[in-house]
Amino acid sequence: MNGMGGKKPKRKGTTTKLGYNERHAKSGISTVLPDIETFPNQYKGYEITIVIPEYTAICPKTNLPDFGTITLHYKPDKACLELKALKMYIHAYRNIGIFYENAVNRILRDVVASCRPVWAKVTGEFAARGGLRSVIEARYPE
């Protein structure tokens, strides 16, 4: 039993009771951000973990700031991420409205496009808000 007398809840379009819509859902996905530069990798068979404890962005619905830690773990192939360029890329999120899930997946997409790693994982651990804390993880390849 689902607690609703056996009836399934009805879904009405893409807008929720809270007023979230497709515009909110897509916010920040295609915003132009600084390039993540790379440098040629000189070694094989090792992994890199980068922890970014000062991630900030804006909630696309409420315009309130979001805070979190982004952890990037990857195995480089022919190129490594240049850290200053990565820092400038991450700091650019401060001014865009984007949901946690979209930010983590966008960061993964942009890292993969930049350095073409053997594999990569991006984890976003976001500060509690309203009594809830979120951890989002995205991997390449899936």
Short mmCIF file of N, CA and C in Angstrom, two decimals:
data_model
loop_
_atom_site.label_atom_id
_atom_site.label_comp_id
_atom_site.label_asym_id
_atom_site.label_seq_id
_atom_site.Cartn_x
_atom_site.Cartn_y
_atom_site.Cartn_z
N MET A 1 0.84 -1.18 0.00
CA MET A 1 0.00 0.00 0.00
C MET A 1 0.87 1.24 0.00
N ASN A 2 0.46 2.26 -0.69
CA ASN A 2 1.27 3.46 -0.76
C ASN A 2 0.80 4.56 0.17
N GLY A 3 -0.13 4.26 1.07
CA GLY A 3 -0.60 5.26 2.02
C GLY A 3 -1.61 6.22 1.42
N MET A 4 -2.04 5.99 0.19
CA MET A 4 -2.99 6.88 -0.46
C MET A 4 -4.22 6.09 -0.91
N GLY A 5 -4.56 5.04 -0.16
CA GLY A 5 -5.74 4.26 -0.51
C GLY A 5 -5.55 3.50 -1.81
N GLY A 6 -4.29 3.17 -2.16
CA GLY A 6 -4.04 2.40 -3.37
C GLY A 6 -3.95 3.25 -4.63
N LYS A 7 -4.20 4.55 -4.52
CA LYS A 7 -4.14 5.43 -5.69
C LYS A 7 -2.75 5.99 -5.85
N LYS A 8 -2.30 6.09 -7.08
CA LYS A 8 -1.01 6.70 -7.36
C LYS A 8 -1.19 8.21 -7.43
N PRO A 9 -0.22 8.97 -6.91
CA PRO A 9 -0.33 10.43 -7.02
C PRO A 9 -0.26 10.85 -8.47
N LYS A 10 -1.04 11.87 -8.81
CA LYS A 10 -1.04 12.38 -10.18
C LYS A 10 0.02 13.45 -10.33
N ARG A 11 0.70 13.43 -11.46
CA ARG A 11 1.72 14.42 -11.76
C ARG A 11 1.13 15.40 -12.75
N LYS A 12 1.25 16.66 -12.45
CA LYS A 12 0.68 17.70 -13.31
C LYS A 12 1.80 18.45 -14.01
N GLY A 13 2.10 18.12 -15.23
CA GLY A 13 3.10 18.85 -16.02
C GLY A 13 4.46 18.85 -15.38
N THR A 14 5.22 19.92 -15.60
CA THR A 14 6.57 20.00 -15.06
C THR A 14 6.68 21.01 -13.93
N THR A 15 5.59 21.62 -13.52
CA THR A 15 5.61 22.57 -12.43
C THR A 15 5.16 21.87 -11.15
N THR A 16 5.91 22.07 -10.07
CA THR A 16 5.56 21.46 -8.80
C THR A 16 4.71 22.42 -7.99
N LYS A 17 4.22 21.96 -6.85
CA LYS A 17 3.43 22.81 -5.97
C LYS A 17 4.23 24.02 -5.48
N LEU A 18 5.55 23.88 -5.46
CA LEU A 18 6.39 24.98 -4.99
C LEU A 18 6.66 26.01 -6.09
N GLY A 19 6.16 25.76 -7.29
CA GLY A 19 6.34 26.72 -8.37
C GLY A 19 7.61 26.55 -9.16
N TYR A 20 8.31 25.44 -8.98
CA TYR A 20 9.50 25.18 -9.79
C TYR A 20 9.06 24.80 -11.19
N ASN A 21 9.77 25.29 -12.20
CA ASN A 21 9.39 25.00 -13.57
C ASN A 21 10.62 24.65 -14.41
N GLU A 22 10.40 24.45 -15.69
CA GLU A 22 11.47 24.06 -16.61
C GLU A 22 12.59 25.11 -16.66
N ARG A 23 12.23 26.38 -16.57
CA ARG A 23 13.23 27.45 -16.58
C ARG A 23 14.17 27.30 -15.38
N HIS A 24 13.61 27.03 -14.21
CA HIS A 24 14.44 26.81 -13.02
C HIS A 24 15.33 25.58 -13.21
N ALA A 25 14.73 24.51 -13.74
CA ALA A 25 15.44 23.24 -13.90
C ALA A 25 16.63 23.38 -14.84
N LYS A 26 16.52 24.20 -15.87
CA LYS A 26 17.59 24.35 -16.86
C LYS A 26 18.56 25.49 -16.54
N SER A 27 18.29 26.23 -15.50
CA SER A 27 19.10 27.39 -15.16
C SER A 27 20.56 27.00 -14.94
N GLY A 28 21.45 27.72 -15.58
CA GLY A 28 22.89 27.53 -15.40
C GLY A 28 23.52 26.44 -16.24
N ILE A 29 22.72 25.61 -16.86
CA ILE A 29 23.28 24.48 -17.62
C ILE A 29 24.11 24.95 -18.82
N SER A 30 23.67 26.01 -19.47
CA SER A 30 24.38 26.47 -20.67
C SER A 30 25.07 27.83 -20.49
N THR A 31 25.16 28.31 -19.26
CA THR A 31 25.85 29.57 -18.99
C THR A 31 27.33 29.45 -19.42
N VAL A 32 27.83 30.49 -20.06
CA VAL A 32 29.23 30.49 -20.48
C VAL A 32 30.11 30.68 -19.24
N LEU A 33 31.06 29.76 -19.07
CA LEU A 33 31.99 29.80 -17.94
C LEU A 33 33.42 29.81 -18.48
N PRO A 34 34.39 30.21 -17.65
CA PRO A 34 35.78 30.20 -18.11
C PRO A 34 36.22 28.80 -18.53
N ASP A 35 37.13 28.73 -19.49
CA ASP A 35 37.69 27.44 -19.91
C ASP A 35 38.52 26.84 -18.79
N ILE A 36 38.51 25.52 -18.74
CA ILE A 36 39.40 24.81 -17.82
C ILE A 36 40.61 24.38 -18.64
N GLU A 37 41.72 25.05 -18.41
CA GLU A 37 42.94 24.75 -19.16
C GLU A 37 43.59 23.47 -18.63
N THR A 38 44.44 22.89 -19.45
CA THR A 38 45.13 21.65 -19.09
C THR A 38 46.62 21.78 -19.42
N PHE A 39 47.39 20.81 -18.96
CA PHE A 39 48.79 20.69 -19.36
C PHE A 39 49.07 19.22 -19.66
N PRO A 40 50.05 18.93 -20.51
CA PRO A 40 50.33 17.55 -20.91
C PRO A 40 50.76 16.68 -19.72
N ASN A 41 50.12 15.54 -19.59
CA ASN A 41 50.45 14.58 -18.54
C ASN A 41 51.75 13.85 -18.89
N GLN A 42 52.61 13.70 -17.91
CA GLN A 42 53.91 13.06 -18.13
C GLN A 42 53.98 11.62 -17.63
N TYR A 43 52.95 11.17 -16.91
CA TYR A 43 52.97 9.84 -16.30
C TYR A 43 51.65 9.11 -16.55
N LYS A 44 51.65 7.82 -16.31
CA LYS A 44 50.44 7.00 -16.45
C LYS A 44 50.16 6.29 -15.13
N GLY A 45 48.92 5.85 -14.98
CA GLY A 45 48.57 4.97 -13.88
C GLY A 45 48.46 5.59 -12.51
N TYR A 46 48.10 6.84 -12.40
CA TYR A 46 47.91 7.45 -11.09
C TYR A 46 46.60 8.23 -11.08
N GLU A 47 46.17 8.62 -9.90
CA GLU A 47 44.90 9.33 -9.73
C GLU A 47 45.14 10.68 -9.07
N ILE A 48 44.23 11.60 -9.33
CA ILE A 48 44.31 12.94 -8.76
C ILE A 48 42.99 13.23 -8.04
N THR A 49 43.08 13.76 -6.84
CA THR A 49 41.90 14.21 -6.10
C THR A 49 42.07 15.69 -5.80
N ILE A 50 41.08 16.47 -6.17
CA ILE A 50 41.09 17.91 -5.91
C ILE A 50 39.86 18.23 -5.06
N VAL A 51 40.07 18.85 -3.93
CA VAL A 51 38.98 19.22 -3.03
C VAL A 51 38.80 20.73 -3.09
N ILE A 52 37.58 21.16 -3.36
CA ILE A 52 37.26 22.58 -3.49
C ILE A 52 36.23 22.90 -2.41
N PRO A 53 36.68 23.38 -1.23
CA PRO A 53 35.78 23.55 -0.10
C PRO A 53 34.95 24.84 -0.10
N GLU A 54 35.15 25.70 -1.09
CA GLU A 54 34.47 26.99 -1.08
C GLU A 54 33.57 27.19 -2.30
N TYR A 55 32.86 26.14 -2.72
CA TYR A 55 31.93 26.26 -3.84
C TYR A 55 30.73 27.08 -3.40
N THR A 56 30.33 28.02 -4.23
CA THR A 56 29.08 28.77 -3.99
C THR A 56 28.37 28.97 -5.32
N ALA A 57 27.07 29.00 -5.25
CA ALA A 57 26.21 29.31 -6.39
C ALA A 57 24.93 29.91 -5.84
N ILE A 58 23.99 30.14 -6.71
CA ILE A 58 22.71 30.75 -6.33
C ILE A 58 21.59 29.78 -6.66
N CYS A 59 20.63 29.64 -5.75
CA CYS A 59 19.45 28.83 -6.05
C CYS A 59 18.64 29.56 -7.13
N PRO A 60 18.31 28.89 -8.24
CA PRO A 60 17.60 29.58 -9.32
C PRO A 60 16.16 29.96 -8.96
N LYS A 61 15.62 29.38 -7.92
CA LYS A 61 14.24 29.69 -7.52
C LYS A 61 14.19 30.81 -6.48
N THR A 62 15.01 30.67 -5.43
CA THR A 62 14.94 31.61 -4.31
C THR A 62 15.96 32.73 -4.38
N ASN A 63 16.97 32.57 -5.23
CA ASN A 63 18.10 33.50 -5.32
C ASN A 63 18.93 33.55 -4.04
N LEU A 64 18.79 32.55 -3.17
CA LEU A 64 19.61 32.45 -1.97
C LEU A 64 20.92 31.73 -2.31
N PRO A 65 22.00 32.04 -1.60
CA PRO A 65 23.27 31.38 -1.89
C PRO A 65 23.28 29.92 -1.43
N ASP A 66 23.97 29.10 -2.19
CA ASP A 66 24.21 27.70 -1.83
C ASP A 66 25.70 27.54 -1.60
N PHE A 67 26.06 26.74 -0.62
CA PHE A 67 27.46 26.51 -0.27
C PHE A 67 27.74 25.03 -0.25
N GLY A 68 28.95 24.65 -0.64
CA GLY A 68 29.30 23.24 -0.59
C GLY A 68 30.76 23.00 -0.86
N THR A 69 31.11 21.72 -0.81
CA THR A 69 32.45 21.26 -1.15
C THR A 69 32.34 20.37 -2.37
N ILE A 70 33.13 20.67 -3.38
CA ILE A 70 33.19 19.85 -4.59
C ILE A 70 34.49 19.06 -4.52
N THR A 71 34.38 17.75 -4.71
CA THR A 71 35.56 16.89 -4.78
C THR A 71 35.62 16.28 -6.17
N LEU A 72 36.73 16.48 -6.82
CA LEU A 72 36.97 15.97 -8.16
C LEU A 72 38.05 14.90 -8.06
N HIS A 73 37.72 13.69 -8.47
CA HIS A 73 38.67 12.58 -8.44
C HIS A 73 38.75 12.03 -9.86
N TYR A 74 39.95 11.98 -10.43
CA TYR A 74 40.06 11.50 -11.81
C TYR A 74 41.40 10.82 -12.06
N LYS A 75 41.41 10.02 -13.12
CA LYS A 75 42.63 9.38 -13.59
C LYS A 75 42.97 10.03 -14.92
N PRO A 76 44.05 10.81 -14.95
CA PRO A 76 44.38 11.52 -16.19
C PRO A 76 44.85 10.57 -17.29
N ASP A 77 44.62 10.98 -18.52
CA ASP A 77 45.14 10.26 -19.67
C ASP A 77 46.28 11.10 -20.25
N LYS A 78 45.98 11.91 -21.24
CA LYS A 78 47.02 12.72 -21.89
C LYS A 78 47.15 14.13 -21.33
N ALA A 79 46.18 14.54 -20.51
CA ALA A 79 46.19 15.91 -19.98
C ALA A 79 45.74 15.94 -18.53
N CYS A 80 46.28 16.90 -17.79
CA CYS A 80 45.89 17.16 -16.40
C CYS A 80 45.24 18.54 -16.32
N LEU A 81 44.36 18.71 -15.36
CA LEU A 81 43.71 20.00 -15.16
C LEU A 81 44.69 20.99 -14.54
N GLU A 82 44.69 22.20 -15.06
CA GLU A 82 45.51 23.27 -14.50
C GLU A 82 44.72 23.90 -13.36
N LEU A 83 45.28 23.92 -12.16
CA LEU A 83 44.51 24.28 -10.97
C LEU A 83 44.03 25.73 -10.93
N LYS A 84 44.82 26.67 -11.38
CA LYS A 84 44.36 28.07 -11.35
C LYS A 84 43.16 28.24 -12.28
N ALA A 85 43.21 27.62 -13.45
CA ALA A 85 42.08 27.70 -14.38
C ALA A 85 40.85 27.02 -13.79
N LEU A 86 41.04 25.90 -13.10
CA LEU A 86 39.92 25.21 -12.45
C LEU A 86 39.33 26.10 -11.36
N LYS A 87 40.19 26.77 -10.61
CA LYS A 87 39.70 27.67 -9.56
C LYS A 87 38.86 28.80 -10.15
N MET A 88 39.31 29.39 -11.24
CA MET A 88 38.55 30.47 -11.87
C MET A 88 37.21 29.96 -12.41
N TYR A 89 37.24 28.76 -12.96
CA TYR A 89 36.01 28.12 -13.46
C TYR A 89 35.01 27.92 -12.31
N ILE A 90 35.46 27.35 -11.21
CA ILE A 90 34.57 27.09 -10.06
C ILE A 90 34.06 28.39 -9.45
N HIS A 91 34.91 29.40 -9.35
CA HIS A 91 34.48 30.69 -8.78
C HIS A 91 33.41 31.36 -9.63
N ALA A 92 33.37 31.05 -10.92
CA ALA A 92 32.37 31.65 -11.80
C ALA A 92 30.95 31.19 -11.44
N TYR A 93 30.81 30.08 -10.74
CA TYR A 93 29.48 29.61 -10.32
C TYR A 93 28.83 30.55 -9.31
N ARG A 94 29.62 31.37 -8.64
CA ARG A 94 29.09 32.27 -7.62
C ARG A 94 27.94 33.14 -8.11
N ASN A 95 27.96 33.46 -9.38
CA ASN A 95 26.98 34.41 -9.91
C ASN A 95 25.89 33.77 -10.77
N ILE A 96 25.83 32.45 -10.80
CA ILE A 96 24.79 31.84 -11.63
C ILE A 96 23.82 31.04 -10.76
N GLY A 97 22.58 31.00 -11.22
CA GLY A 97 21.56 30.19 -10.57
C GLY A 97 21.61 28.79 -11.16
N ILE A 98 21.84 27.80 -10.29
CA ILE A 98 21.93 26.42 -10.76
C ILE A 98 21.64 25.49 -9.59
N PHE A 99 20.88 24.43 -9.85
CA PHE A 99 20.60 23.43 -8.83
C PHE A 99 21.85 22.59 -8.56
N TYR A 100 21.95 22.01 -7.36
CA TYR A 100 23.09 21.16 -6.99
C TYR A 100 23.35 20.08 -8.04
N GLU A 101 22.28 19.37 -8.40
CA GLU A 101 22.41 18.25 -9.33
C GLU A 101 22.98 18.70 -10.66
N ASN A 102 22.50 19.84 -11.14
CA ASN A 102 22.99 20.36 -12.42
C ASN A 102 24.43 20.82 -12.31
N ALA A 103 24.79 21.43 -11.20
CA ALA A 103 26.17 21.90 -11.03
C ALA A 103 27.15 20.73 -11.05
N VAL A 104 26.86 19.69 -10.31
CA VAL A 104 27.77 18.53 -10.25
C VAL A 104 27.90 17.90 -11.64
N ASN A 105 26.79 17.70 -12.32
CA ASN A 105 26.84 17.10 -13.65
C ASN A 105 27.50 18.02 -14.67
N ARG A 106 27.29 19.32 -14.54
CA ARG A 106 27.93 20.27 -15.46
C ARG A 106 29.44 20.29 -15.23
N ILE A 107 29.87 20.30 -13.98
CA ILE A 107 31.30 20.27 -13.68
C ILE A 107 31.93 19.02 -14.28
N LEU A 108 31.29 17.88 -14.09
CA LEU A 108 31.81 16.64 -14.68
C LEU A 108 31.90 16.76 -16.19
N ARG A 109 30.85 17.24 -16.82
CA ARG A 109 30.83 17.38 -18.29
C ARG A 109 31.97 18.28 -18.76
N ASP A 110 32.18 19.40 -18.09
CA ASP A 110 33.21 20.35 -18.50
C ASP A 110 34.63 19.82 -18.24
N VAL A 111 34.81 19.09 -17.14
CA VAL A 111 36.12 18.49 -16.85
C VAL A 111 36.44 17.44 -17.91
N VAL A 112 35.48 16.59 -18.22
CA VAL A 112 35.70 15.54 -19.22
C VAL A 112 36.02 16.17 -20.58
N ALA A 113 35.29 17.20 -20.96
CA ALA A 113 35.55 17.87 -22.24
C ALA A 113 36.94 18.50 -22.27
N SER A 114 37.40 18.97 -21.11
CA SER A 114 38.68 19.66 -21.04
C SER A 114 39.88 18.71 -21.10
N CYS A 115 39.87 17.66 -20.27
CA CYS A 115 41.08 16.84 -20.16
C CYS A 115 40.93 15.40 -20.63
N ARG A 116 39.73 14.98 -21.00
CA ARG A 116 39.50 13.61 -21.49
C ARG A 116 40.17 12.56 -20.59
N PRO A 117 39.75 12.47 -19.32
CA PRO A 117 40.38 11.52 -18.41
C PRO A 117 39.99 10.08 -18.73
N VAL A 118 40.72 9.16 -18.16
CA VAL A 118 40.36 7.74 -18.27
C VAL A 118 39.02 7.55 -17.59
N TRP A 119 38.87 8.11 -16.41
CA TRP A 119 37.60 8.15 -15.68
C TRP A 119 37.62 9.36 -14.75
N ALA A 120 36.43 9.74 -14.31
CA ALA A 120 36.32 10.88 -13.39
C ALA A 120 35.08 10.73 -12.54
N LYS A 121 35.16 11.31 -11.35
CA LYS A 121 34.00 11.36 -10.45
C LYS A 121 33.98 12.74 -9.81
N VAL A 122 32.81 13.37 -9.81
CA VAL A 122 32.62 14.65 -9.13
C VAL A 122 31.58 14.43 -8.04
N THR A 123 31.93 14.84 -6.82
CA THR A 123 31.01 14.74 -5.69
C THR A 123 30.78 16.14 -5.14
N GLY A 124 29.53 16.49 -4.96
CA GLY A 124 29.18 17.75 -4.33
C GLY A 124 28.54 17.47 -2.99
N GLU A 125 29.13 17.99 -1.92
CA GLU A 125 28.56 17.87 -0.57
C GLU A 125 28.11 19.26 -0.18
N PHE A 126 26.79 19.45 -0.12
CA PHE A 126 26.24 20.78 0.06
C PHE A 126 25.78 21.01 1.48
N ALA A 127 25.97 22.24 1.95
CA ALA A 127 25.65 22.62 3.32
C ALA A 127 24.16 22.44 3.58
N ALA A 128 23.86 22.12 4.82
CA ALA A 128 22.47 21.91 5.21
C ALA A 128 21.67 23.19 5.01
N ARG A 129 20.46 22.98 4.53
CA ARG A 129 19.52 24.09 4.36
C ARG A 129 18.14 23.54 4.71
N GLY A 130 17.47 24.18 5.66
CA GLY A 130 16.14 23.72 6.06
C GLY A 130 16.16 22.32 6.66
N GLY A 131 17.28 21.96 7.28
CA GLY A 131 17.38 20.65 7.93
C GLY A 131 17.76 19.52 7.00
N LEU A 132 18.04 19.82 5.73
CA LEU A 132 18.42 18.79 4.76
C LEU A 132 19.81 19.06 4.22
N ARG A 133 20.57 18.00 4.02
CA ARG A 133 21.91 18.09 3.45
C ARG A 133 21.96 17.16 2.26
N SER A 134 22.52 17.62 1.15
CA SER A 134 22.56 16.81 -0.07
C SER A 134 24.00 16.47 -0.45
N VAL A 135 24.17 15.23 -0.95
CA VAL A 135 25.42 14.79 -1.54
C VAL A 135 25.08 14.26 -2.92
N ILE A 136 25.68 14.88 -3.94
CA ILE A 136 25.42 14.52 -5.33
C ILE A 136 26.71 13.96 -5.92
N GLU A 137 26.60 12.87 -6.67
CA GLU A 137 27.79 12.25 -7.28
C GLU A 137 27.50 11.93 -8.74
N ALA A 138 28.46 12.27 -9.60
CA ALA A 138 28.35 11.96 -11.02
C ALA A 138 29.66 11.35 -11.48
N ARG A 139 29.58 10.35 -12.39
CA ARG A 139 30.77 9.62 -12.83
C ARG A 139 30.88 9.59 -14.36
N TYR A 140 32.12 9.54 -14.81
CA TYR A 140 32.42 9.32 -16.22
C TYR A 140 33.45 8.21 -16.32
N PRO A 141 33.28 7.23 -17.18
CA PRO A 141 32.05 6.98 -17.93
C PRO A 141 30.97 6.47 -16.99
N GLU A 142 29.74 6.57 -17.44
CA GLU A 142 28.61 6.16 -16.59
C GLU A 142 28.68 4.69 -16.28
#
